mmCIF file with all atom_site columns, C-alpha atoms in Angstrom:
data_model
loop_
_atom_site.group_PDB
_atom_site.id
_atom_site.type_symbol
_atom_site.label_atom_id
_atom_site.label_alt_id
_atom_site.label_comp_id
_atom_site.label_asym_id
_atom_site.label_entity_id
_atom_site.label_seq_id
_atom_site.pdbx_PDB_ins_code
_atom_site.Cartn_x
_atom_site.Cartn_y
_atom_site.Cartn_z
_atom_site.occupancy
_atom_site.B_iso_or_equiv
_atom_site.pdbx_formal_charge
_atom_site.auth_seq_id
_atom_site.auth_comp_id
_atom_site.auth_asym_id
_atom_site.auth_atom_id
_atom_site.pdbx_PDB_model_num
ATOM 1   C CA . GLU A 1 1   ? 0.000   0.000  0.000   1.00 95.00 ? 1   GLU A CA 1
ATOM 2   C CA . VAL A 1 2   ? 1.305   3.410  -0.961  1.00 97.00 ? 2   VAL A CA 1
ATOM 3   C CA . GLN A 1 3   ? 1.788   5.730  2.011   1.00 98.00 ? 3   GLN A CA 1
ATOM 4   C CA . LEU A 1 4   ? 2.941   9.321  2.200   1.00 98.00 ? 4   LEU A CA 1
ATOM 5   C CA . VAL A 1 5   ? 3.283   10.924 5.623   1.00 98.00 ? 5   VAL A CA 1
ATOM 6   C CA . GLU A 1 6   ? 4.263   14.550 6.118   1.00 98.00 ? 6   GLU A CA 1
ATOM 7   C CA . SER A 1 7   ? 5.948   15.918 9.223   1.00 98.00 ? 7   SER A CA 1
ATOM 8   C CA . GLY A 1 8   ? 7.788   19.007 10.428  1.00 98.00 ? 8   GLY A CA 1
ATOM 9   C CA . GLY A 1 9   ? 4.973   21.522 10.436  1.00 97.00 ? 9   GLY A CA 1
ATOM 10  C CA . GLY A 1 10  ? 3.999   23.848 13.246  1.00 97.00 ? 10  GLY A CA 1
ATOM 11  C CA . LEU A 1 11  ? 3.880   27.454 14.367  1.00 98.00 ? 11  LEU A CA 1
ATOM 12  C CA . VAL A 1 12  ? 6.664   29.761 13.213  1.00 98.00 ? 12  VAL A CA 1
ATOM 13  C CA . GLN A 1 13  ? 7.137   33.519 13.309  1.00 98.00 ? 13  GLN A CA 1
ATOM 14  C CA . PRO A 1 14  ? 7.251   35.581 10.133  1.00 98.00 ? 14  PRO A CA 1
ATOM 15  C CA . GLY A 1 15  ? 10.751  35.430 8.689   1.00 98.00 ? 15  GLY A CA 1
ATOM 16  C CA . GLY A 1 16  ? 11.402  32.053 10.267  1.00 98.00 ? 16  GLY A CA 1
ATOM 17  C CA . SER A 1 17  ? 12.170  28.682 8.734   1.00 98.00 ? 17  SER A CA 1
ATOM 18  C CA . LEU A 1 18  ? 10.753  25.170 8.729   1.00 98.00 ? 18  LEU A CA 1
ATOM 19  C CA . ARG A 1 19  ? 11.698  21.959 7.006   1.00 98.00 ? 19  ARG A CA 1
ATOM 20  C CA . LEU A 1 20  ? 8.896   19.641 5.994   1.00 98.00 ? 20  LEU A CA 1
ATOM 21  C CA . SER A 1 21  ? 9.500   15.954 5.388   1.00 98.00 ? 21  SER A CA 1
ATOM 22  C CA . CYS A 1 22  ? 7.402   13.399 3.547   1.00 98.00 ? 22  CYS A CA 1
ATOM 23  C CA . ALA A 1 23  ? 8.143   9.751  4.286   1.00 98.00 ? 23  ALA A CA 1
ATOM 24  C CA . ALA A 1 24  ? 7.160   7.486  1.415   1.00 98.00 ? 24  ALA A CA 1
ATOM 25  C CA . SER A 1 25  ? 6.534   3.740  1.365   1.00 98.00 ? 25  SER A CA 1
ATOM 26  C CA . GLY A 1 26  ? 4.814   1.096  -0.715  1.00 97.00 ? 26  GLY A CA 1
ATOM 27  C CA . PHE A 1 27  ? 6.320   2.080  -4.054  1.00 96.00 ? 27  PHE A CA 1
ATOM 28  C CA . THR A 1 28  ? 9.688   2.647  -5.722  1.00 96.00 ? 28  THR A CA 1
ATOM 29  C CA . PHE A 1 29  ? 10.239  6.188  -4.471  1.00 97.00 ? 29  PHE A CA 1
ATOM 30  C CA . GLY A 1 30  ? 13.251  6.868  -6.663  1.00 96.00 ? 30  GLY A CA 1
ATOM 31  C CA . SER A 1 31  ? 11.236  6.300  -9.855  1.00 94.00 ? 31  SER A CA 1
ATOM 32  C CA . HIS A 1 32  ? 8.650   9.030  -9.411  1.00 95.00 ? 32  HIS A CA 1
ATOM 33  C CA . TRP A 1 33  ? 8.373   12.783 -9.674  1.00 95.00 ? 33  TRP A CA 1
ATOM 34  C CA . MET A 1 34  ? 7.179   14.204 -6.353  1.00 97.00 ? 34  MET A CA 1
ATOM 35  C CA . HIS A 1 35  ? 5.311   17.406 -5.604  1.00 98.00 ? 35  HIS A CA 1
ATOM 36  C CA . TRP A 1 36  ? 4.236   19.720 -2.809  1.00 98.00 ? 36  TRP A CA 1
ATOM 37  C CA . VAL A 1 37  ? 0.760   21.265 -2.895  1.00 98.00 ? 37  VAL A CA 1
ATOM 38  C CA . ARG A 1 38  ? -0.622  23.616 -0.263  1.00 98.00 ? 38  ARG A CA 1
ATOM 39  C CA . GLN A 1 39  ? -4.048  24.757 0.832   1.00 98.00 ? 39  GLN A CA 1
ATOM 40  C CA . GLY A 1 40  ? -4.628  27.955 2.757   1.00 97.00 ? 40  GLY A CA 1
ATOM 41  C CA . PRO A 1 41  ? -7.307  28.034 5.462   1.00 96.00 ? 41  PRO A CA 1
ATOM 42  C CA . GLY A 1 42  ? -10.673 27.601 3.740   1.00 94.00 ? 42  GLY A CA 1
ATOM 43  C CA . MET A 1 43  ? -8.982  28.051 0.382   1.00 97.00 ? 43  MET A CA 1
ATOM 44  C CA . GLY A 1 44  ? -8.300  26.018 -2.717  1.00 97.00 ? 44  GLY A CA 1
ATOM 45  C CA . LEU A 1 45  ? -5.308  23.974 -3.798  1.00 98.00 ? 45  LEU A CA 1
ATOM 46  C CA . VAL A 1 46  ? -2.067  25.614 -4.919  1.00 98.00 ? 46  VAL A CA 1
ATOM 47  C CA . TRP A 1 47  ? 0.824   23.761 -6.491  1.00 98.00 ? 47  TRP A CA 1
ATOM 48  C CA . VAL A 1 48  ? 4.105   24.685 -4.804  1.00 98.00 ? 48  VAL A CA 1
ATOM 49  C CA . SER A 1 49  ? 7.008   22.681 -6.193  1.00 98.00 ? 49  SER A CA 1
ATOM 50  C CA . ARG A 1 50  ? 8.157   19.522 -7.982  1.00 97.00 ? 50  ARG A CA 1
ATOM 51  C CA . ILE A 1 51  ? 11.275  17.405 -8.206  1.00 97.00 ? 51  ILE A CA 1
ATOM 52  C CA . ASN A 1 52  ? 12.269  14.722 -10.682 1.00 95.00 ? 52  ASN A CA 1
ATOM 53  C CA . PRO A 1 53  ? 13.243  11.182 -9.692  1.00 95.00 ? 53  PRO A CA 1
ATOM 54  C CA . ASP A 1 54  ? 16.999  11.773 -9.287  1.00 95.00 ? 54  ASP A CA 1
ATOM 55  C CA . GLY A 1 55  ? 16.644  15.258 -7.833  1.00 97.00 ? 55  GLY A CA 1
ATOM 56  C CA . SER A 1 56  ? 18.351  17.046 -10.705 1.00 97.00 ? 56  SER A CA 1
ATOM 57  C CA . ILE A 1 57  ? 15.286  18.998 -11.880 1.00 96.00 ? 57  ILE A CA 1
ATOM 58  C CA . THR A 1 58  ? 13.173  21.236 -9.667  1.00 97.00 ? 58  THR A CA 1
ATOM 59  C CA . SER A 1 59  ? 10.439  23.806 -10.300 1.00 97.00 ? 59  SER A CA 1
ATOM 60  C CA . TYR A 1 60  ? 8.647   26.285 -8.074  1.00 98.00 ? 60  TYR A CA 1
ATOM 61  C CA . ALA A 1 61  ? 5.609   28.519 -7.964  1.00 97.00 ? 61  ALA A CA 1
ATOM 62  C CA . ASP A 1 62  ? 6.553   32.180 -8.295  1.00 97.00 ? 62  ASP A CA 1
ATOM 63  C CA . SER A 1 63  ? 5.260   32.876 -4.787  1.00 97.00 ? 63  SER A CA 1
ATOM 64  C CA . VAL A 1 64  ? 7.888   30.617 -3.174  1.00 98.00 ? 64  VAL A CA 1
ATOM 65  C CA . ARG A 1 65  ? 10.806  30.704 -5.616  1.00 97.00 ? 65  ARG A CA 1
ATOM 66  C CA . GLY A 1 66  ? 13.980  31.836 -3.868  1.00 98.00 ? 66  GLY A CA 1
ATOM 67  C CA . ARG A 1 67  ? 12.544  31.060 -0.417  1.00 98.00 ? 67  ARG A CA 1
ATOM 68  C CA . PHE A 1 68  ? 11.617  27.363 -0.629  1.00 98.00 ? 68  PHE A CA 1
ATOM 69  C CA . THR A 1 69  ? 13.847  24.477 -1.683  1.00 98.00 ? 69  THR A CA 1
ATOM 70  C CA . ILE A 1 70  ? 12.592  21.021 -2.599  1.00 98.00 ? 70  ILE A CA 1
ATOM 71  C CA . SER A 1 71  ? 14.898  18.042 -2.283  1.00 98.00 ? 71  SER A CA 1
ATOM 72  C CA . ARG A 1 72  ? 14.804  14.295 -1.831  1.00 98.00 ? 72  ARG A CA 1
ATOM 73  C CA . ASP A 1 73  ? 16.804  11.442 -0.358  1.00 98.00 ? 73  ASP A CA 1
ATOM 74  C CA . ASN A 1 74  ? 16.039  8.333  -2.377  1.00 98.00 ? 74  ASN A CA 1
ATOM 75  C CA . ALA A 1 75  ? 18.011  6.138  0.011   1.00 98.00 ? 75  ALA A CA 1
ATOM 76  C CA . ARG A 1 76  ? 15.715  7.228  2.833   1.00 98.00 ? 76  ARG A CA 1
ATOM 77  C CA . ASN A 1 77  ? 12.546  7.372  0.677   1.00 98.00 ? 77  ASN A CA 1
ATOM 78  C CA . THR A 1 78  ? 11.964  10.908 1.873   1.00 98.00 ? 78  THR A CA 1
ATOM 79  C CA . LEU A 1 79  ? 10.925  14.168 0.225   1.00 98.00 ? 79  LEU A CA 1
ATOM 80  C CA . TYR A 1 80  ? 11.743  17.527 1.796   1.00 98.00 ? 80  TYR A CA 1
ATOM 81  C CA . LEU A 1 81  ? 10.644  21.131 1.575   1.00 98.00 ? 81  LEU A CA 1
ATOM 82  C CA . GLN A 1 82  ? 12.930  23.681 3.183   1.00 98.00 ? 82  GLN A CA 1
ATOM 83  C CA . MET A 1 83  ? 10.940  26.850 3.783   1.00 98.00 ? 83  MET A CA 1
ATOM 84  C CA . ASN A 1 84  ? 12.797  30.059 4.619   1.00 98.00 ? 84  ASN A CA 1
ATOM 85  C CA . SER A 1 85  ? 11.691  33.675 5.049   1.00 98.00 ? 85  SER A CA 1
ATOM 86  C CA . LEU A 1 86  ? 8.190   32.489 5.844   1.00 98.00 ? 86  LEU A CA 1
ATOM 87  C CA . ARG A 1 87  ? 5.274   34.857 5.458   1.00 98.00 ? 87  ARG A CA 1
ATOM 88  C CA . ALA A 1 88  ? 1.756   34.874 6.856   1.00 98.00 ? 88  ALA A CA 1
ATOM 89  C CA . GLU A 1 89  ? 0.445   33.950 3.413   1.00 97.00 ? 89  GLU A CA 1
ATOM 90  C CA . ASP A 1 90  ? 2.435   30.697 3.550   1.00 98.00 ? 90  ASP A CA 1
ATOM 91  C CA . THR A 1 91  ? 0.061   29.480 6.263   1.00 98.00 ? 91  THR A CA 1
ATOM 92  C CA . GLY A 1 92  ? -1.841  26.350 5.329   1.00 98.00 ? 92  GLY A CA 1
ATOM 93  C CA . VAL A 1 93  ? -1.838  22.609 5.011   1.00 98.00 ? 93  VAL A CA 1
ATOM 94  C CA . TYR A 1 94  ? 1.022   21.243 2.950   1.00 98.00 ? 94  TYR A CA 1
ATOM 95  C CA . TYR A 1 95  ? 0.536   17.996 1.063   1.00 98.00 ? 95  TYR A CA 1
ATOM 96  C CA . CYS A 1 96  ? 3.141   15.852 -0.609  1.00 98.00 ? 96  CYS A CA 1
ATOM 97  C CA . ALA A 1 97  ? 1.861   14.087 -3.686  1.00 98.00 ? 97  ALA A CA 1
ATOM 98  C CA . ARG A 1 98  ? 3.162   11.351 -5.939  1.00 97.00 ? 98  ARG A CA 1
ATOM 99  C CA . ASP A 1 99  ? 2.998   11.642 -9.693  1.00 95.00 ? 99  ASP A CA 1
ATOM 100 C CA . VAL A 1 100 ? 1.865   8.158  -10.672 1.00 92.00 ? 100 VAL A CA 1
ATOM 101 C CA . THR A 1 101 ? 3.027   8.477  -14.283 1.00 87.00 ? 101 THR A CA 1
ATOM 102 C CA . LEU A 1 102 ? 6.426   7.194  -15.352 1.00 74.00 ? 102 LEU A CA 1
ATOM 103 C CA . ALA A 1 103 ? 6.517   8.228  -18.987 1.00 68.00 ? 103 ALA A CA 1
ATOM 104 C CA . GLY A 1 104 ? 6.424   12.012 -18.699 1.00 67.00 ? 104 GLY A CA 1
ATOM 105 C CA . THR A 1 105 ? 2.745   12.205 -19.505 1.00 76.00 ? 105 THR A CA 1
ATOM 106 C CA . GLY A 1 106 ? 1.718   13.655 -16.171 1.00 80.00 ? 106 GLY A CA 1
ATOM 107 C CA . PRO A 1 107 ? 1.653   14.762 -13.593 1.00 92.00 ? 107 PRO A CA 1
ATOM 108 C CA . HIS A 1 108 ? -1.277  12.929 -12.165 1.00 95.00 ? 108 HIS A CA 1
ATOM 109 C CA . PHE A 1 109 ? -1.303  13.137 -8.379  1.00 97.00 ? 109 PHE A CA 1
ATOM 110 C CA . GLY A 1 110 ? -2.443  9.617  -7.664  1.00 96.00 ? 110 GLY A CA 1
ATOM 111 C CA . ASN A 1 111 ? -1.388  9.573  -4.011  1.00 97.00 ? 111 ASN A CA 1
ATOM 112 C CA . TRP A 1 112 ? -1.483  12.311 -1.391  1.00 98.00 ? 112 TRP A CA 1
ATOM 113 C CA . GLY A 1 113 ? -0.332  12.449 2.186   1.00 98.00 ? 113 GLY A CA 1
ATOM 114 C CA . PRO A 1 114 ? -2.725  13.512 4.956   1.00 98.00 ? 114 PRO A CA 1
ATOM 115 C CA . GLY A 1 115 ? -1.107  16.938 5.002   1.00 98.00 ? 115 GLY A CA 1
ATOM 116 C CA . ILE A 1 116 ? 0.738   18.924 7.651   1.00 98.00 ? 116 ILE A CA 1
ATOM 117 C CA . LEU A 1 117 ? -0.276  22.299 9.021   1.00 98.00 ? 117 LEU A CA 1
ATOM 118 C CA . VAL A 1 118 ? 2.111   25.240 8.842   1.00 98.00 ? 118 VAL A CA 1
ATOM 119 C CA . THR A 1 119 ? 1.116   28.396 10.682  1.00 98.00 ? 119 THR A CA 1
ATOM 120 C CA . VAL A 1 120 ? 3.119   31.580 10.209  1.00 98.00 ? 120 VAL A CA 1
ATOM 121 C CA . SER A 1 121 ? 2.161   34.087 12.869  1.00 97.00 ? 121 SER A CA 1
ATOM 122 C CA . SER A 1 122 ? 3.677   36.284 15.529  1.00 96.00 ? 122 SER A CA 1
ATOM 123 C CA . ASP B 2 1   ? 0.175   31.580 -15.481 1.00 96.00 ? 1   ASP B CA 1
ATOM 124 C CA . THR B 2 2   ? -2.637  29.454 -16.870 1.00 97.00 ? 2   THR B CA 1
ATOM 125 C CA . VAL B 2 3   ? -5.901  30.483 -15.259 1.00 98.00 ? 3   VAL B CA 1
ATOM 126 C CA . MET B 2 4   ? -8.451  27.761 -14.592 1.00 98.00 ? 4   MET B CA 1
ATOM 127 C CA . THR B 2 5   ? -12.068 28.865 -14.178 1.00 98.00 ? 5   THR B CA 1
ATOM 128 C CA . GLN B 2 6   ? -14.688 26.514 -12.800 1.00 98.00 ? 6   GLN B CA 1
ATOM 129 C CA . SER B 2 7   ? -18.447 26.882 -12.741 1.00 97.00 ? 7   SER B CA 1
ATOM 130 C CA . PRO B 2 8   ? -20.593 26.686 -10.818 1.00 97.00 ? 8   PRO B CA 1
ATOM 131 C CA . LEU B 2 9   ? -18.754 27.245 -7.534  1.00 98.00 ? 9   LEU B CA 1
ATOM 132 C CA . SER B 2 10  ? -21.631 25.748 -5.546  1.00 98.00 ? 10  SER B CA 1
ATOM 133 C CA . LEU B 2 11  ? -23.701 22.795 -6.723  1.00 98.00 ? 11  LEU B CA 1
ATOM 134 C CA . PRO B 2 12  ? -26.585 21.468 -4.620  1.00 97.00 ? 12  PRO B CA 1
ATOM 135 C CA . VAL B 2 13  ? -27.889 18.229 -6.108  1.00 97.00 ? 13  VAL B CA 1
ATOM 136 C CA . SER B 2 14  ? -30.615 15.787 -5.103  1.00 97.00 ? 14  SER B CA 1
ATOM 137 C CA . PRO B 2 15  ? -29.588 12.133 -4.770  1.00 97.00 ? 15  PRO B CA 1
ATOM 138 C CA . GLY B 2 16  ? -29.978 10.273 -8.032  1.00 97.00 ? 16  GLY B CA 1
ATOM 139 C CA . GLU B 2 17  ? -29.901 13.443 -10.097 1.00 97.00 ? 17  GLU B CA 1
ATOM 140 C CA . PRO B 2 18  ? -27.122 14.291 -12.570 1.00 98.00 ? 18  PRO B CA 1
ATOM 141 C CA . ALA B 2 19  ? -24.484 16.950 -11.987 1.00 98.00 ? 19  ALA B CA 1
ATOM 142 C CA . SER B 2 20  ? -22.111 18.793 -14.279 1.00 98.00 ? 20  SER B CA 1
ATOM 143 C CA . ILE B 2 21  ? -19.066 20.976 -13.614 1.00 98.00 ? 21  ILE B CA 1
ATOM 144 C CA . SER B 2 22  ? -17.368 23.131 -16.210 1.00 98.00 ? 22  SER B CA 1
ATOM 145 C CA . CYS B 2 23  ? -13.674 23.993 -16.295 1.00 98.00 ? 23  CYS B CA 1
ATOM 146 C CA . ARG B 2 24  ? -12.145 26.465 -18.698 1.00 98.00 ? 24  ARG B CA 1
ATOM 147 C CA . SER B 2 25  ? -8.457  27.143 -19.238 1.00 98.00 ? 25  SER B CA 1
ATOM 148 C CA . SER B 2 26  ? -6.834  30.374 -20.384 1.00 98.00 ? 26  SER B CA 1
ATOM 149 C CA . GLN B 2 27  ? -4.478  28.345 -22.593 1.00 97.00 ? 27  GLN B CA 1
ATOM 150 C CA . SER B 2 28  ? -4.888  25.166 -24.570 1.00 97.00 ? 28  SER B CA 1
ATOM 151 C CA . LEU B 2 29  ? -4.156  22.023 -22.594 1.00 97.00 ? 29  LEU B CA 1
ATOM 152 C CA . LEU B 2 30  ? -3.680  19.854 -25.670 1.00 96.00 ? 30  LEU B CA 1
ATOM 153 C CA . GLY B 2 31  ? -0.184  18.451 -25.627 1.00 93.00 ? 31  GLY B CA 1
ATOM 154 C CA . ARG B 2 32  ? 1.919   17.547 -28.648 1.00 91.00 ? 32  ARG B CA 1
ATOM 155 C CA . ASN B 2 33  ? 1.206   13.912 -27.908 1.00 90.00 ? 33  ASN B CA 1
ATOM 156 C CA . GLY B 2 34  ? -2.536  14.440 -28.388 1.00 92.00 ? 34  GLY B CA 1
ATOM 157 C CA . TYR B 2 35  ? -3.388  14.202 -24.695 1.00 93.00 ? 35  TYR B CA 1
ATOM 158 C CA . ASN B 2 36  ? -5.314  16.906 -22.888 1.00 96.00 ? 36  ASN B CA 1
ATOM 159 C CA . TYR B 2 37  ? -3.414  17.686 -19.704 1.00 96.00 ? 37  TYR B CA 1
ATOM 160 C CA . LEU B 2 38  ? -6.478  18.211 -17.541 1.00 97.00 ? 38  LEU B CA 1
ATOM 161 C CA . ASP B 2 39  ? -7.121  16.295 -14.343 1.00 97.00 ? 39  ASP B CA 1
ATOM 162 C CA . TRP B 2 40  ? -10.030 16.300 -11.908 1.00 98.00 ? 40  TRP B CA 1
ATOM 163 C CA . TYR B 2 41  ? -9.651  15.877 -8.151  1.00 98.00 ? 41  TYR B CA 1
ATOM 164 C CA . LEU B 2 42  ? -12.214 15.462 -5.402  1.00 98.00 ? 42  LEU B CA 1
ATOM 165 C CA . GLN B 2 43  ? -11.544 16.582 -1.860  1.00 98.00 ? 43  GLN B CA 1
ATOM 166 C CA . LYS B 2 44  ? -14.066 14.990 0.449   1.00 98.00 ? 44  LYS B CA 1
ATOM 167 C CA . PRO B 2 45  ? -14.749 16.727 3.771   1.00 97.00 ? 45  PRO B CA 1
ATOM 168 C CA . GLY B 2 46  ? -11.797 16.399 6.122   1.00 96.00 ? 46  GLY B CA 1
ATOM 169 C CA . GLN B 2 47  ? -9.748  14.399 3.612   1.00 97.00 ? 47  GLN B CA 1
ATOM 170 C CA . SER B 2 48  ? -6.853  14.899 1.237   1.00 98.00 ? 48  SER B CA 1
ATOM 171 C CA . PRO B 2 49  ? -7.670  15.322 -2.440  1.00 98.00 ? 49  PRO B CA 1
ATOM 172 C CA . GLN B 2 50  ? -8.022  12.214 -4.573  1.00 98.00 ? 50  GLN B CA 1
ATOM 173 C CA . LEU B 2 51  ? -7.503  11.779 -8.290  1.00 97.00 ? 51  LEU B CA 1
ATOM 174 C CA . LEU B 2 52  ? -10.758 11.257 -10.206 1.00 97.00 ? 52  LEU B CA 1
ATOM 175 C CA . MET B 2 53  ? -9.931  11.748 -13.874 1.00 97.00 ? 53  MET B CA 1
ATOM 176 C CA . TYR B 2 54  ? -6.769  12.258 -15.885 1.00 96.00 ? 54  TYR B CA 1
ATOM 177 C CA . TRP B 2 55  ? -6.139  13.417 -19.444 1.00 95.00 ? 55  TRP B CA 1
ATOM 178 C CA . GLY B 2 56  ? -9.622  14.907 -19.319 1.00 95.00 ? 56  GLY B CA 1
ATOM 179 C CA . SER B 2 57  ? -11.602 11.718 -19.759 1.00 96.00 ? 57  SER B CA 1
ATOM 180 C CA . ASN B 2 58  ? -9.819  8.763  -18.150 1.00 95.00 ? 58  ASN B CA 1
ATOM 181 C CA . ARG B 2 59  ? -11.156 7.536  -14.831 1.00 96.00 ? 59  ARG B CA 1
ATOM 182 C CA . ALA B 2 60  ? -8.566  6.844  -12.175 1.00 95.00 ? 60  ALA B CA 1
ATOM 183 C CA . SER B 2 61  ? -8.435  3.420  -10.585 1.00 93.00 ? 61  SER B CA 1
ATOM 184 C CA . GLY B 2 62  ? -11.483 2.690  -8.435  1.00 95.00 ? 62  GLY B CA 1
ATOM 185 C CA . VAL B 2 63  ? -13.561 5.642  -9.645  1.00 97.00 ? 63  VAL B CA 1
ATOM 186 C CA . PRO B 2 64  ? -17.173 4.614  -10.339 1.00 97.00 ? 64  PRO B CA 1
ATOM 187 C CA . ASP B 2 65  ? -18.356 4.742  -13.935 1.00 96.00 ? 65  ASP B CA 1
ATOM 188 C CA . ARG B 2 66  ? -21.038 7.278  -13.028 1.00 97.00 ? 66  ARG B CA 1
ATOM 189 C CA . PHE B 2 67  ? -18.206 9.806  -13.344 1.00 98.00 ? 67  PHE B CA 1
ATOM 190 C CA . SER B 2 68  ? -17.229 10.913 -16.831 1.00 98.00 ? 68  SER B CA 1
ATOM 191 C CA . GLY B 2 69  ? -15.023 13.602 -18.262 1.00 97.00 ? 69  GLY B CA 1
ATOM 192 C CA . SER B 2 70  ? -15.011 15.284 -21.619 1.00 97.00 ? 70  SER B CA 1
ATOM 193 C CA . GLY B 2 71  ? -13.590 18.228 -23.489 1.00 97.00 ? 71  GLY B CA 1
ATOM 194 C CA . SER B 2 72  ? -10.487 19.309 -25.321 1.00 97.00 ? 72  SER B CA 1
ATOM 195 C CA . GLY B 2 73  ? -8.264  22.329 -25.663 1.00 97.00 ? 73  GLY B CA 1
ATOM 196 C CA . THR B 2 74  ? -9.649  24.894 -23.253 1.00 98.00 ? 74  THR B CA 1
ATOM 197 C CA . ASP B 2 75  ? -13.129 23.623 -22.326 1.00 98.00 ? 75  ASP B CA 1
ATOM 198 C CA . PHE B 2 76  ? -13.731 20.604 -20.129 1.00 98.00 ? 76  PHE B CA 1
ATOM 199 C CA . THR B 2 77  ? -16.644 19.066 -18.249 1.00 98.00 ? 77  THR B CA 1
ATOM 200 C CA . LEU B 2 78  ? -16.983 16.602 -15.402 1.00 98.00 ? 78  LEU B CA 1
ATOM 201 C CA . LYS B 2 79  ? -20.319 14.823 -15.217 1.00 98.00 ? 79  LYS B CA 1
ATOM 202 C CA . ILE B 2 80  ? -21.862 12.619 -12.589 1.00 98.00 ? 80  ILE B CA 1
ATOM 203 C CA . SER B 2 81  ? -24.731 10.616 -14.028 1.00 98.00 ? 81  SER B CA 1
ATOM 204 C CA . ARG B 2 82  ? -26.472 9.972  -10.700 1.00 98.00 ? 82  ARG B CA 1
ATOM 205 C CA . VAL B 2 83  ? -25.191 11.728 -7.601  1.00 98.00 ? 83  VAL B CA 1
ATOM 206 C CA . GLU B 2 84  ? -24.775 9.674  -4.447  1.00 97.00 ? 84  GLU B CA 1
ATOM 207 C CA . ALA B 2 85  ? -24.243 10.870 -0.884  1.00 96.00 ? 85  ALA B CA 1
ATOM 208 C CA . GLU B 2 86  ? -20.576 9.833  -0.994  1.00 97.00 ? 86  GLU B CA 1
ATOM 209 C CA . ASP B 2 87  ? -19.916 12.280 -3.859  1.00 98.00 ? 87  ASP B CA 1
ATOM 210 C CA . VAL B 2 88  ? -20.104 15.360 -1.617  1.00 98.00 ? 88  VAL B CA 1
ATOM 211 C CA . GLY B 2 89  ? -16.992 17.485 -1.446  1.00 98.00 ? 89  GLY B CA 1
ATOM 212 C CA . VAL B 2 90  ? -15.051 20.015 -3.461  1.00 98.00 ? 90  VAL B CA 1
ATOM 213 C CA . TYR B 2 91  ? -14.137 19.202 -7.053  1.00 98.00 ? 91  TYR B CA 1
ATOM 214 C CA . TYR B 2 92  ? -11.045 20.776 -8.593  1.00 98.00 ? 92  TYR B CA 1
ATOM 215 C CA . CYS B 2 93  ? -9.779  20.754 -12.131 1.00 98.00 ? 93  CYS B CA 1
ATOM 216 C CA . MET B 2 94  ? -6.033  21.091 -12.611 1.00 98.00 ? 94  MET B CA 1
ATOM 217 C CA . GLN B 2 95  ? -3.972  21.779 -15.694 1.00 98.00 ? 95  GLN B CA 1
ATOM 218 C CA . ALA B 2 96  ? -0.809  19.690 -15.877 1.00 96.00 ? 96  ALA B CA 1
ATOM 219 C CA . LEU B 2 97  ? 0.770   21.072 -19.043 1.00 95.00 ? 97  LEU B CA 1
ATOM 220 C CA . HIS B 2 98  ? 2.144   24.484 -18.152 1.00 96.00 ? 98  HIS B CA 1
ATOM 221 C CA . ILE B 2 99  ? 4.395   25.283 -15.207 1.00 96.00 ? 99  ILE B CA 1
ATOM 222 C CA . PRO B 2 100 ? 3.204   26.385 -12.696 1.00 97.00 ? 100 PRO B CA 1
ATOM 223 C CA . TYR B 2 101 ? 0.473   23.781 -12.577 1.00 97.00 ? 101 TYR B CA 1
ATOM 224 C CA . THR B 2 102 ? -2.753  25.504 -11.600 1.00 98.00 ? 102 THR B CA 1
ATOM 225 C CA . PHE B 2 103 ? -6.057  24.475 -10.090 1.00 98.00 ? 103 PHE B CA 1
ATOM 226 C CA . GLY B 2 104 ? -9.539  25.838 -10.551 1.00 98.00 ? 104 GLY B CA 1
ATOM 227 C CA . GLN B 2 105 ? -11.217 27.558 -7.601  1.00 98.00 ? 105 GLN B CA 1
ATOM 228 C CA . GLY B 2 106 ? -13.149 24.437 -6.701  1.00 98.00 ? 106 GLY B CA 1
ATOM 229 C CA . THR B 2 107 ? -16.819 23.481 -6.972  1.00 98.00 ? 107 THR B CA 1
ATOM 230 C CA . LYS B 2 108 ? -18.533 22.479 -3.759  1.00 98.00 ? 108 LYS B CA 1
ATOM 231 C CA . LEU B 2 109 ? -21.096 19.744 -4.328  1.00 98.00 ? 109 LEU B CA 1
ATOM 232 C CA . ASP B 2 110 ? -23.581 19.001 -1.586  1.00 97.00 ? 110 ASP B CA 1
ATOM 233 C CA . ILE B 2 111 ? -26.762 17.047 -1.298  1.00 95.00 ? 111 ILE B CA 1
ATOM 234 C CA . LYS B 2 112 ? -30.095 18.869 -1.251  1.00 92.00 ? 112 LYS B CA 1
#
């Protein structure tokens, strides 16, 4: 069974940093693109970032580029999101998601974690 | 960025009745391979989103056949032939062709 479990969220002051982790199991982690998607309180879904299977290609939403860094450790089956210079508008639930396609015809987010709450407030 | 516009934003439906959600994109989602890079997700209350449809009209594994998707280019539709109580939640379309990937605002379906 595919499982994705996020951790590392919490309350942080504006300007602070957090590192989110997403532990993956039940599939060959190192074969899949992985993504972060966030959802503000009572809001819709916003794509944040992606990383290719070997970690050599990354992309970001404009709102986080230069502040967030996505990375992965395929030996540990873990996805990360380093978040620096956090702002109030970064508050929300952060989901990691697996692109289930292997042939570059996606992404299709076939698996999602339960999400982790990040609150940026003084 | 590619803007995704859904309508309606609220959709009250009686059990057994059909439902339809429209999604329009500000840019074509037709890829060079002939696929439309448009997915549908459902977020049930208190849950993470789940994949419903991919490439506009392909049901994801385990999705009942009362769900269907259609459309091409910039105009897409998700239809539910007969709504059941378990279908309540927020439906999102998402374009997967242009970076940044973008979602529609969401359509909240509830039971009358």
